[in-house]
Coordinates of C-alpha atoms and ligand atoms in Angstrom, one line a residue:
R1 CA 0.0 0.0 0.0
R2 CA 1.3 3.4 -0.9
L3 CA 1.1 6.2 1.5
E4 CA -0.6 9.4 0.2
K5 CA 1.6 12.4 0.1
F6 CA 0.9 15.8 1.6
V7 CA -1.8 14.8 4.0
D8 CA -0.1 15.6 7.3
E9 CA 0.7 19.1 8.4
L10 CA 4.3 19.8 9.2
P11 CA 4.7 20.0 13.0
D12 CA 7.0 22.3 14.8
M13 CA 8.8 20.4 17.5
P14 CA 8.5 21.5 21.1
R15 CA 11.0 24.2 22.0
L16 CA 13.0 24.1 25.2
R17 CA 14.8 27.2 26.5
G18 CA 18.4 26.4 27.3
Y19 CA 18.8 29.4 29.6
G20 CA 17.0 30.8 32.6
V21 CA 15.7 34.4 33.2
T22 CA 15.8 35.9 36.7
E23 CA 13.0 38.0 38.1
G24 CA 15.2 41.1 37.3
G25 CA 15.5 39.9 33.7
A26 CA 19.1 38.6 33.8
L27 CA 20.0 35.6 31.8
V28 CA 21.4 32.7 33.8
A29 CA 22.6 29.1 32.9
G30 CA 19.8 26.8 32.0
N31 CA 19.4 23.3 33.5
L32 CA 17.5 20.8 31.4
T33 CA 16.7 17.2 31.9
I34 CA 16.0 15.4 28.7
G35 CA 15.0 11.7 28.7
M36 CA 15.2 9.0 26.0
Y37 CA 12.0 7.1 26.0
D38 CA 10.6 3.9 24.4
T39 CA 7.4 5.3 23.0
T40 CA 5.4 5.6 19.8
W41 CA 5.1 8.2 17.1
K42 CA 2.6 8.8 14.2
F43 CA 4.6 9.3 11.0
H44 CA 1.6 9.4 8.7
R45 CA -2.2 9.7 8.9
D46 CA -2.7 6.2 7.4
L47 CA 0.2 4.4 9.2
P48 CA -0.4 2.9 12.6
A49 CA 1.7 4.4 15.4
T50 CA 5.4 3.4 15.1
R51 CA 7.6 2.2 18.0
V52 CA 10.4 4.7 18.4
F53 CA 13.1 5.8 20.8
A54 CA 12.5 9.6 21.3
Y55 CA 14.0 12.5 23.3
G56 CA 11.6 14.6 25.4
A57 CA 11.4 16.6 28.6
S58 CA 9.0 13.8 29.7
R59 CA 7.7 10.6 28.2
E60 CA 4.4 12.4 27.2
A61 CA 6.4 15.2 25.5
A62 CA 8.8 12.9 23.7
T63 CA 8.8 13.5 19.9
V64 CA 10.7 12.5 16.7
P65 CA 12.8 14.5 16.2
G66 CA 13.2 15.6 19.8
P67 CA 12.6 19.1 21.1
T68 CA 14.4 22.0 19.6
I69 CA 16.7 23.5 22.2
E70 CA 17.2 27.2 22.0
A71 CA 20.5 28.3 23.7
M72 CA 21.7 31.9 24.2
R73 CA 25.2 32.8 23.0
G74 CA 27.4 33.1 26.1
V75 CA 24.9 31.6 28.5
P76 CA 25.7 27.9 29.5
T77 CA 23.1 25.2 29.1
H78 CA 23.4 22.1 31.3
V79 CA 21.6 19.0 30.2
T80 CA 21.2 15.8 32.1
W81 CA 20.6 13.2 29.4
A82 CA 18.7 10.3 31.0
N83 CA 18.4 6.9 29.4
H84 CA 15.0 5.3 30.1
L85 CA 15.3 2.8 27.3
P86 CA 14.4 -0.9 27.8
A87 CA 16.7 -3.9 28.2
S88 CA 17.0 -4.5 24.4
H89 CA 16.8 -2.7 21.2
F90 CA 13.8 -3.1 18.9
L91 CA 16.0 -2.6 15.8
P92 CA 18.5 -5.2 14.7
W93 CA 22.1 -4.3 15.7
D94 CA 25.3 -6.1 15.1
P95 CA 27.2 -7.6 18.0
T96 CA 30.3 -8.2 15.8
L97 CA 31.0 -4.4 15.4
A98 CA 34.0 -3.7 17.5
T99 CA 32.5 -1.6 20.3
A100 CA 28.8 -2.3 20.6
A101 CA 29.7 -5.8 21.7
A102 CA 31.3 -4.4 24.7
A103 CA 27.8 -3.3 26.0
G104 CA 26.9 -6.8 26.9
A105 CA 23.3 -7.9 26.9
R106 CA 21.8 -5.4 29.4
G107 CA 20.2 -2.2 28.2
V108 CA 20.6 0.0 25.1
P109 CA 23.9 2.0 25.2
T110 CA 23.4 5.7 24.3
V111 CA 25.4 8.9 24.5
V112 CA 24.5 12.3 23.2
H113 CA 26.8 14.5 21.0
L114 CA 26.0 18.1 20.4
H115 CA 27.1 18.3 16.8
G116 CA 28.8 21.7 16.0
G117 CA 29.1 22.5 19.7
V118 CA 32.3 23.8 21.2
Q119 CA 32.5 22.0 24.6
H120 CA 34.8 20.2 26.9
S121 CA 35.4 16.6 25.8
S122 CA 33.7 15.2 28.9
S123 CA 30.4 16.8 27.6
D124 CA 31.1 16.0 24.0
G125 CA 29.4 12.6 23.8
H126 CA 32.5 10.6 23.0
S127 CA 31.4 7.5 21.2
L128 CA 32.8 5.3 24.0
A129 CA 31.2 7.4 26.7
W130 CA 27.9 5.5 26.4
F131 CA 25.6 4.5 29.2
T132 CA 22.5 2.3 29.6
A133 CA 19.3 2.9 31.6
G134 CA 20.1 3.9 35.2
L135 CA 23.8 3.9 34.3
A136 CA 23.7 0.1 34.8
A137 CA 26.5 -0.2 32.3
T138 CA 28.9 2.5 31.1
G139 CA 31.5 2.7 28.3
P140 CA 35.2 3.1 28.9
R141 CA 35.2 6.9 28.4
F142 CA 32.0 7.6 30.3
S143 CA 31.6 11.0 32.1
R144 CA 29.0 11.8 34.8
P145 CA 26.0 13.9 33.9
P146 CA 25.1 16.7 33.4
Y147 CA 26.8 17.8 30.2
A148 CA 27.8 21.4 30.0
Y149 CA 27.5 23.4 26.8
P150 CA 29.1 26.8 27.2
N151 CA 27.5 28.2 24.0
R152 CA 30.5 30.6 23.6
Q153 CA 30.3 30.4 19.9
P154 CA 28.7 32.4 17.1
P155 CA 25.0 32.0 16.6
G156 CA 24.0 29.2 14.3
N157 CA 22.5 25.8 13.8
L158 CA 23.6 22.7 15.6
W159 CA 21.9 19.4 16.4
Y160 CA 22.1 16.7 19.1
H161 CA 22.1 13.1 18.3
D162 CA 23.0 9.7 19.6
H163 CA 26.7 8.9 19.2
A164 CA 27.2 5.4 20.8
M165 CA 29.9 3.5 18.9
G166 CA 28.5 0.7 16.8
L167 CA 24.9 1.8 17.6
T168 CA 24.6 5.3 16.3
R169 CA 23.0 4.2 13.1
V170 CA 20.2 2.3 14.9
N171 CA 19.8 4.7 17.7
I172 CA 19.3 7.6 15.3
L173 CA 17.1 5.5 13.1
A174 CA 15.0 4.8 16.1
G175 CA 14.4 8.6 16.6
L176 CA 17.3 9.9 18.8
M177 CA 18.0 13.3 17.2
G178 CA 16.9 16.9 17.6
A179 CA 17.7 20.5 16.6
Y180 CA 19.7 23.0 18.7
R181 CA 20.0 26.7 18.0
V182 CA 22.5 29.1 19.4
V183 CA 20.9 32.5 19.2
S184 CA 22.2 36.0 19.8
P185 CA 19.5 38.6 19.5
G186 CA 21.8 41.5 19.7
E187 CA 23.8 40.3 16.7
E188 CA 21.0 38.8 14.7
A189 CA 18.2 41.4 15.0
P190 CA 20.0 44.0 12.9
L191 CA 20.1 41.4 10.0
N192 CA 16.3 41.6 9.9
L193 CA 16.0 38.0 8.7
P194 CA 12.5 36.4 8.8
S195 CA 12.0 35.7 12.5
G196 CA 9.5 34.4 15.0
E197 CA 8.1 30.9 15.4
A198 CA 5.9 31.1 12.3
F199 CA 8.5 32.4 9.9
D200 CA 11.8 30.9 11.2
R201 CA 11.5 27.1 11.1
N202 CA 13.6 24.0 11.5
L203 CA 13.1 21.3 9.0
V204 CA 14.7 18.0 10.0
L205 CA 14.8 15.6 7.1
F206 CA 15.4 11.8 7.0
D207 CA 14.4 8.8 5.1
R208 CA 12.8 5.6 6.5
D209 CA 11.0 2.4 5.5
F210 CA 8.0 1.2 7.3
R211 CA 6.2 -2.1 7.4
A212 CA 2.4 -2.2 7.0
D213 CA 2.0 -2.4 10.7
G214 CA 3.8 0.9 11.1
A215 CA 7.1 -0.6 12.4
L216 CA 10.4 0.9 11.2
F217 CA 11.9 -1.5 8.7
M218 CA 15.6 -2.3 8.7
N219 CA 17.3 -5.2 7.0
R220 CA 18.2 -7.9 9.6
T221 CA 20.8 -9.6 7.3
G222 CA 24.2 -8.1 6.6
N223 CA 25.6 -7.7 3.1
N224 CA 28.5 -10.0 4.3
P225 CA 26.6 -12.0 6.9
D226 CA 29.5 -14.3 7.7
V227 CA 31.6 -11.3 8.7
H228 CA 28.9 -9.1 10.2
P229 CA 25.5 -10.8 10.6
Q230 CA 23.5 -7.5 10.4
W231 CA 25.7 -4.6 9.3
Q232 CA 24.8 -3.1 5.9
P233 CA 27.0 -0.4 4.3
E234 CA 24.1 2.2 3.9
Y235 CA 20.5 2.5 5.1
F236 CA 18.1 4.0 2.6
G237 CA 14.3 4.3 3.0
S238 CA 11.8 5.2 0.4
V239 CA 9.7 7.5 2.6
V240 CA 10.9 11.1 3.2
V241 CA 10.1 12.4 6.6
V242 CA 10.2 16.1 7.7
N243 CA 9.8 17.0 11.3
G244 CA 8.5 13.5 12.0
K245 CA 5.8 13.4 9.2
A246 CA 6.0 11.6 5.9
W247 CA 5.8 14.1 3.0
P248 CA 4.1 16.8 5.0
Y249 CA 2.6 20.1 3.9
L250 CA 3.0 23.5 5.4
R251 CA 0.7 26.5 4.8
V252 CA 2.8 29.5 4.2
R253 CA 2.0 33.2 3.5
R254 CA 3.2 34.9 0.4
R255 CA 6.3 36.3 2.1
R256 CA 9.9 35.4 3.2
Y257 CA 10.6 32.5 5.5
R258 CA 13.8 31.2 7.1
F259 CA 14.4 27.5 7.0
R260 CA 17.1 25.7 8.9
I261 CA 17.3 22.4 7.0
L262 CA 19.1 19.5 8.6
N263 CA 19.7 16.2 6.9
A264 CA 19.5 13.7 9.7
S265 CA 19.6 10.6 7.4
N266 CA 21.9 7.7 7.9
A267 CA 23.2 7.8 4.4
R268 CA 21.0 9.7 2.0
F269 CA 22.1 13.0 0.4
F270 CA 19.4 15.6 -0.5
R271 CA 19.8 17.9 -3.4
L272 CA 16.9 20.2 -2.8
S273 CA 15.0 22.4 -5.2
L274 CA 11.6 24.1 -5.2
S275 CA 9.0 24.1 -8.0
G276 CA 7.6 27.2 -9.6
G277 CA 10.9 28.9 -10.1
L278 CA 11.3 29.6 -6.3
R279 CA 14.9 30.0 -5.1
F280 CA 16.8 29.6 -1.9
V281 CA 18.3 32.9 -1.1
H282 CA 21.5 33.1 1.1
V283 CA 22.8 30.2 -0.9
G284 CA 22.1 32.2 -4.0
S285 CA 21.2 29.3 -6.1
D286 CA 18.2 27.2 -7.2
S287 CA 19.4 24.0 -5.5
F288 CA 21.9 22.8 -3.0
L289 CA 23.2 19.5 -1.7
V290 CA 23.1 18.4 1.9
A291 CA 24.9 15.3 3.0
P292 CA 24.0 13.5 6.2
S293 CA 24.5 15.9 9.1
E294 CA 24.8 19.0 7.0
I295 CA 22.6 22.0 7.8
A296 CA 21.6 24.7 5.3
D297 CA 20.2 28.0 6.6
V298 CA 18.2 29.5 3.7
V299 CA 15.5 32.1 3.0
V300 CA 12.7 31.4 0.6
D301 CA 10.5 34.3 -0.6
F302 CA 7.1 32.7 -1.5
A303 CA 6.1 36.1 -3.0
E304 CA 8.4 35.3 -6.0
S305 CA 5.8 32.7 -7.1
S306 CA 2.3 33.4 -8.2
A307 CA 1.4 29.7 -7.9
G308 CA -0.8 28.4 -5.1
A309 CA 1.7 25.7 -4.1
A310 CA 5.4 24.7 -4.4
V311 CA 6.9 21.3 -4.0
L312 CA 10.3 20.8 -2.4
S313 CA 12.0 17.8 -4.0
N314 CA 15.3 15.9 -4.0
D315 CA 17.1 14.6 -7.0
A316 CA 20.3 13.3 -5.4
P317 CA 21.1 9.6 -6.3
A318 CA 21.5 7.1 -3.4
P319 CA 24.1 6.1 -2.7
Y320 CA 25.6 9.4 -3.6
P321 CA 28.2 8.9 -6.3
G322 CA 30.2 12.0 -5.8
D323 CA 29.9 13.7 -9.1
P324 CA 27.7 16.7 -8.6
G325 CA 26.4 16.2 -12.2
D326 CA 24.7 13.0 -11.3
K327 CA 21.0 13.3 -10.9
A328 CA 18.2 10.9 -10.0
E329 CA 14.5 11.2 -10.7
P330 CA 13.2 13.9 -8.4
V331 CA 11.2 12.8 -5.4
A332 CA 9.0 14.9 -3.3
V333 CA 10.1 15.9 0.2
M334 CA 7.2 18.2 1.2
K335 CA 4.7 20.7 -0.1
F336 CA 4.1 24.4 0.7
L337 CA 0.6 25.7 0.2
I338 CA 0.9 29.4 -0.5
E339 CA -1.9 31.5 0.9
D340 CA -2.7 34.9 -0.4
A341 CA -4.1 36.8 2.6
A342 CA -1.5 39.4 2.8
T343 CA -2.6 40.9 6.1
E344 CA 0.6 42.5 7.3
P345 CA 3.5 43.6 5.2
D346 CA 6.7 41.6 5.2
T347 CA 9.4 43.8 6.6
S348 CA 12.1 41.1 6.7
A349 CA 15.1 41.3 4.4
V350 CA 18.1 39.3 3.1
P351 CA 21.2 41.1 4.2
A352 CA 24.1 41.4 1.8
S353 CA 26.4 39.8 4.3
L354 CA 25.8 37.9 7.6
M355 CA 28.2 37.9 10.4
P356 CA 31.2 40.1 10.0
H357 CA 34.7 39.3 11.1
Y358 CA 35.2 35.7 10.4
P359 CA 38.8 35.0 9.8
R360 CA 39.7 34.1 6.2
P361 CA 41.2 30.6 5.7
D362 CA 44.9 31.0 5.0
A363 CA 46.9 27.9 4.5
R364 CA 50.1 29.7 5.2
E365 CA 49.3 29.7 8.9
A366 CA 49.2 25.9 9.1
A367 CA 51.4 24.5 11.8
A368 CA 51.4 21.0 10.3
T369 CA 50.1 18.9 7.4
R370 CA 48.4 15.5 8.0
R371 CA 47.1 13.0 5.6
I372 CA 43.8 11.3 6.3
T373 CA 43.1 8.4 4.0
M374 CA 39.7 6.8 3.5
Y375 CA 39.7 3.0 2.9
E376 CA 36.9 0.6 2.2
Y377 CA 37.7 -3.1 2.6
T378 CA 35.8 -5.8 0.8
K379 CA 35.6 -9.5 1.0
N380 CA 37.9 -11.2 -1.4
G381 CA 36.3 -11.6 -4.8
T382 CA 33.3 -9.3 -4.1
D383 CA 32.8 -5.6 -4.0
E384 CA 30.7 -5.9 -0.9
P385 CA 32.3 -3.8 1.9
T386 CA 33.0 -5.4 5.3
H387 CA 34.3 -2.3 7.0
L388 CA 35.8 1.1 6.5
Y389 CA 38.9 2.6 8.1
L390 CA 40.6 6.0 8.3
N391 CA 44.4 5.8 7.8
A392 CA 44.2 2.0 7.7
R393 CA 43.6 1.9 11.4
S394 CA 40.8 0.6 13.5
Y395 CA 39.0 3.1 15.7
M396 CA 40.4 1.3 18.8
E397 CA 44.0 1.7 17.9
P398 CA 45.8 4.5 19.9
V399 CA 45.3 8.1 18.9
T400 CA 47.5 9.4 16.1
E401 CA 46.0 12.8 15.5
T402 CA 47.3 15.1 18.2
P403 CA 46.9 18.8 17.0
R404 CA 48.1 21.7 19.2
E405 CA 45.6 24.0 20.6
G406 CA 45.8 27.5 19.0
T407 CA 47.1 26.2 15.7
S408 CA 45.6 25.4 12.3
E409 CA 46.6 22.3 10.3
V410 CA 46.2 21.4 6.6
W411 CA 44.6 18.0 6.3
E412 CA 44.9 16.2 3.0
V413 CA 41.9 13.9 2.9
I414 CA 42.5 11.1 0.4
N415 CA 39.4 9.3 -0.6
L416 CA 40.3 5.9 -2.0
T417 CA 36.7 4.6 -2.0
D418 CA 34.0 4.9 -4.6
D419 CA 31.7 6.9 -2.4
N420 CA 31.4 10.4 -1.2
H421 CA 32.0 10.6 2.6
P422 CA 30.8 13.6 4.7
L423 CA 33.8 14.1 7.0
H424 CA 33.0 15.6 10.4
V425 CA 35.6 16.9 12.9
H426 CA 34.5 17.5 16.5
L427 CA 35.4 20.7 18.2
A428 CA 37.2 22.2 15.2
L429 CA 36.0 24.1 12.2
F430 CA 37.5 23.8 8.8
A431 CA 37.5 25.4 5.4
V432 CA 38.0 23.7 2.1
L433 CA 41.1 24.8 0.2
E434 CA 40.9 22.7 -2.8
Q435 CA 39.6 19.4 -4.2
R436 CA 41.5 17.6 -7.0
S437 CA 40.9 14.2 -8.7
L438 CA 43.7 11.6 -8.6
R439 CA 44.7 10.1 -11.9
R440 CA 45.3 6.4 -12.4
V441 CA 43.6 6.0 -9.0
D442 CA 43.6 2.2 -9.1
E443 CA 47.4 2.0 -9.2
F444 CA 47.6 4.6 -6.4
R445 CA 45.0 2.6 -4.3
D446 CA 46.8 -0.7 -4.8
C447 CA 50.0 0.9 -3.5
M448 CA 48.3 2.7 -0.6
V449 CA 46.4 -0.4 0.6
R450 CA 49.8 -2.1 0.9
R451 CA 51.8 0.8 2.3
N452 CA 49.5 3.5 3.5
D453 CA 52.2 6.1 2.6
A454 CA 51.0 8.7 0.1
G455 CA 54.5 10.0 -0.4
A456 CA 56.0 6.7 -1.2
C457 CA 53.0 5.9 -3.4
G458 CA 53.7 9.0 -5.5
M459 CA 50.6 11.1 -4.6
G460 CA 52.1 14.2 -6.2
R461 CA 52.5 12.3 -9.5
H462 CA 48.9 11.1 -9.3
L463 CA 47.6 14.5 -8.6
A464 CA 49.5 16.2 -11.4
G465 CA 47.1 17.3 -14.1
G466 CA 44.1 15.9 -12.0
R467 CA 40.9 17.8 -12.4
R468 CA 40.2 20.6 -10.0
H469 CA 36.7 20.8 -8.6
V470 CA 35.0 24.0 -7.8
V471 CA 33.8 24.4 -4.3
P472 CA 30.3 26.1 -4.4
P473 CA 30.3 29.5 -2.8
Q474 CA 28.0 28.5 0.1
E475 CA 30.5 25.8 1.1
R476 CA 33.6 28.0 1.3
G477 CA 33.0 29.2 4.8
W478 CA 33.9 27.5 8.1
K479 CA 32.2 24.2 8.4
N480 CA 32.1 21.1 10.6
V481 CA 31.2 18.7 7.8
F482 CA 32.3 18.5 4.2
K483 CA 31.5 16.1 1.4
V484 CA 34.8 14.3 0.5
R485 CA 34.7 13.4 -3.1
P486 CA 35.8 9.9 -4.2
S487 CA 39.1 9.2 -6.0
A488 CA 40.3 12.7 -5.1
V489 CA 42.3 14.6 -2.5
T490 CA 40.4 17.3 -0.6
R491 CA 42.7 19.8 1.2
I492 CA 41.1 21.4 4.2
L493 CA 42.4 23.9 6.8
V494 CA 41.3 22.8 10.3
R495 CA 41.3 25.3 13.1
F496 CA 42.1 24.1 16.6
K497 CA 41.1 27.4 18.1
P498 CA 37.7 28.9 18.4
L499 CA 36.1 31.6 16.4
A500 CA 35.6 34.5 18.8
S501 CA 34.3 32.9 22.0
D502 CA 32.2 35.9 22.9
D503 CA 30.9 38.8 21.0
A504 CA 33.0 41.4 22.8
S505 CA 36.3 39.9 21.9
P506 CA 38.4 40.4 18.8
E507 CA 37.8 38.1 15.8
E508 CA 39.6 35.1 17.2
D509 CA 41.0 33.6 20.3
S510 CA 43.9 31.1 20.4
R511 CA 42.6 29.3 23.5
F512 CA 39.3 27.6 24.0
P513 CA 37.3 28.8 27.0
F514 CA 37.9 25.4 28.8
D515 CA 40.7 22.9 29.0
V516 CA 40.6 21.0 25.7
T517 CA 43.5 18.7 26.7
T518 CA 41.7 16.8 29.4
G519 CA 38.9 14.3 29.5
P520 CA 38.0 11.5 27.1
G521 CA 39.2 13.5 24.0
Y522 CA 37.5 14.1 20.7
V523 CA 36.9 12.2 17.4
Y524 CA 36.6 12.8 13.7
H525 CA 34.7 10.5 11.4
C526 CA 32.6 10.0 8.3
H527 CA 29.0 11.0 9.1
I528 CA 27.3 8.3 7.1
L529 CA 26.1 6.6 10.2
D530 CA 26.5 3.1 8.9
H531 CA 30.2 3.9 8.1
E532 CA 31.0 5.6 11.4
D533 CA 29.6 2.6 13.3
N534 CA 31.9 0.3 11.3
E535 CA 35.1 2.2 12.3
M536 CA 35.3 5.1 9.8
M537 CA 36.2 7.1 12.9
R538 CA 39.4 7.9 14.7
P539 CA 40.2 9.5 18.1
M540 CA 41.7 13.0 18.3
K541 CA 43.6 14.4 21.2
I542 CA 44.3 18.1 21.4
V543 CA 47.6 19.0 23.2
R544 CA 49.2 22.2 24.4
Ligands
C2O601 CU1 27.1 14.5 14.2 CU2 30.5 12.7 15.7 O1 28.7 13.6 15.0
CU602 CU1 31.6 7.2 4.8

């Protein structure tokens, strides 16, 4: 049975304030308790309620995605993440993945990462800092709650999601994700962007498959079952869900809206466009591509269309092959019903530039150059992957990336696989310097698989004359995720120092506002959830 599209209205997730206000009007740190609950959620009018794991201030308030947390720049938010999940998972997971096995049989291991947050590593949701209900079992890097988010970073869009090693793909699939905003009214109000709950909306996108009884569907058999009985290299679903509803609709006025669009899928990329000639302003183009965990902050002016509706659709192939020219048949994501009643004028605007004084990426300031190589291993004689590694090392091997606080480094990310991998670095921000294809990549790969030494394998030779790929303008800023193209080398400049940690300070600081060298440390990884769970992740330790 096919589900009818555009029959459920787009919900707004509950909002939680991450700060307190005293009687005198002063802003003070906020204390939240957010639970993870075993509950149900209606994804579609005609689909029975679906069992989910969901975040909420209470069981009754738990939603998929979870509540949107609104934090104030410079005001800390403390969150006690409480695991109320049952003894076992309702989705299949794979006990042969390196670290999930360590959880033993009791409880569902979870840990929460605030993606894009600049926080001490004991609050960063290290993938080995997991815990089960009642803290009955804890991972080797566990830290006691609550987590502290200083929010001493520029305003913007973050998200929180599960990060338990070997279980991230099933915990997020089950519903454990939500949006988080850092706001700064003093800095943002003068920009006059569309604002207020009605006109400034989060859109959290993901794909799922459902069984007729409403249950989430995930394949129980691995692609290489004798190696990993359940693990599959990528989860793709045929239903597109926005804010927890399959193919929803939203009634909009004929005016500007701000949309903060997050791709919370396991593996699906979205290349989004609107029908009726409508554009995404900010990005300044008619479509854009968001990989898993990427967030696009766009303005759409529905007054530019005279039509009564506009469909948002996706034409990115799955799996995403990496050549931006590749397109699939467009599939609908959601529909906007454009209403005419122009009661009050739209006084919002799109400013020519957003936040001033971000430092420009300058490779000359790099204190070191590192090479990060992406490998996919297959079973002999097949092209079915068994696992993925960074730098030919398992996640559990000792740390090798030890950048110095206050410096920047050039990372040459060498992608020897056939897929595009969205690389995410915790704590740091990075800018893309250049992307260039490797020539005779098979020869280079053969050598690298044996030696893992780009110099000895003649990387320079293989890059000479390689095609240079243009980085789209909206992806040239400071990011925490970037799509690393296959058979190419992507050079990024990674900053191990914050952008200005408060709005009163000059444009950059060399020290983080907390001790980055202590605690369980940080990680970097591919953000295809099925890849990060199968070891496309490495630890990172910041030193002084
Ligand atoms: Cu969005 Cu390490 O994760
Ligand atoms: Cu990947």
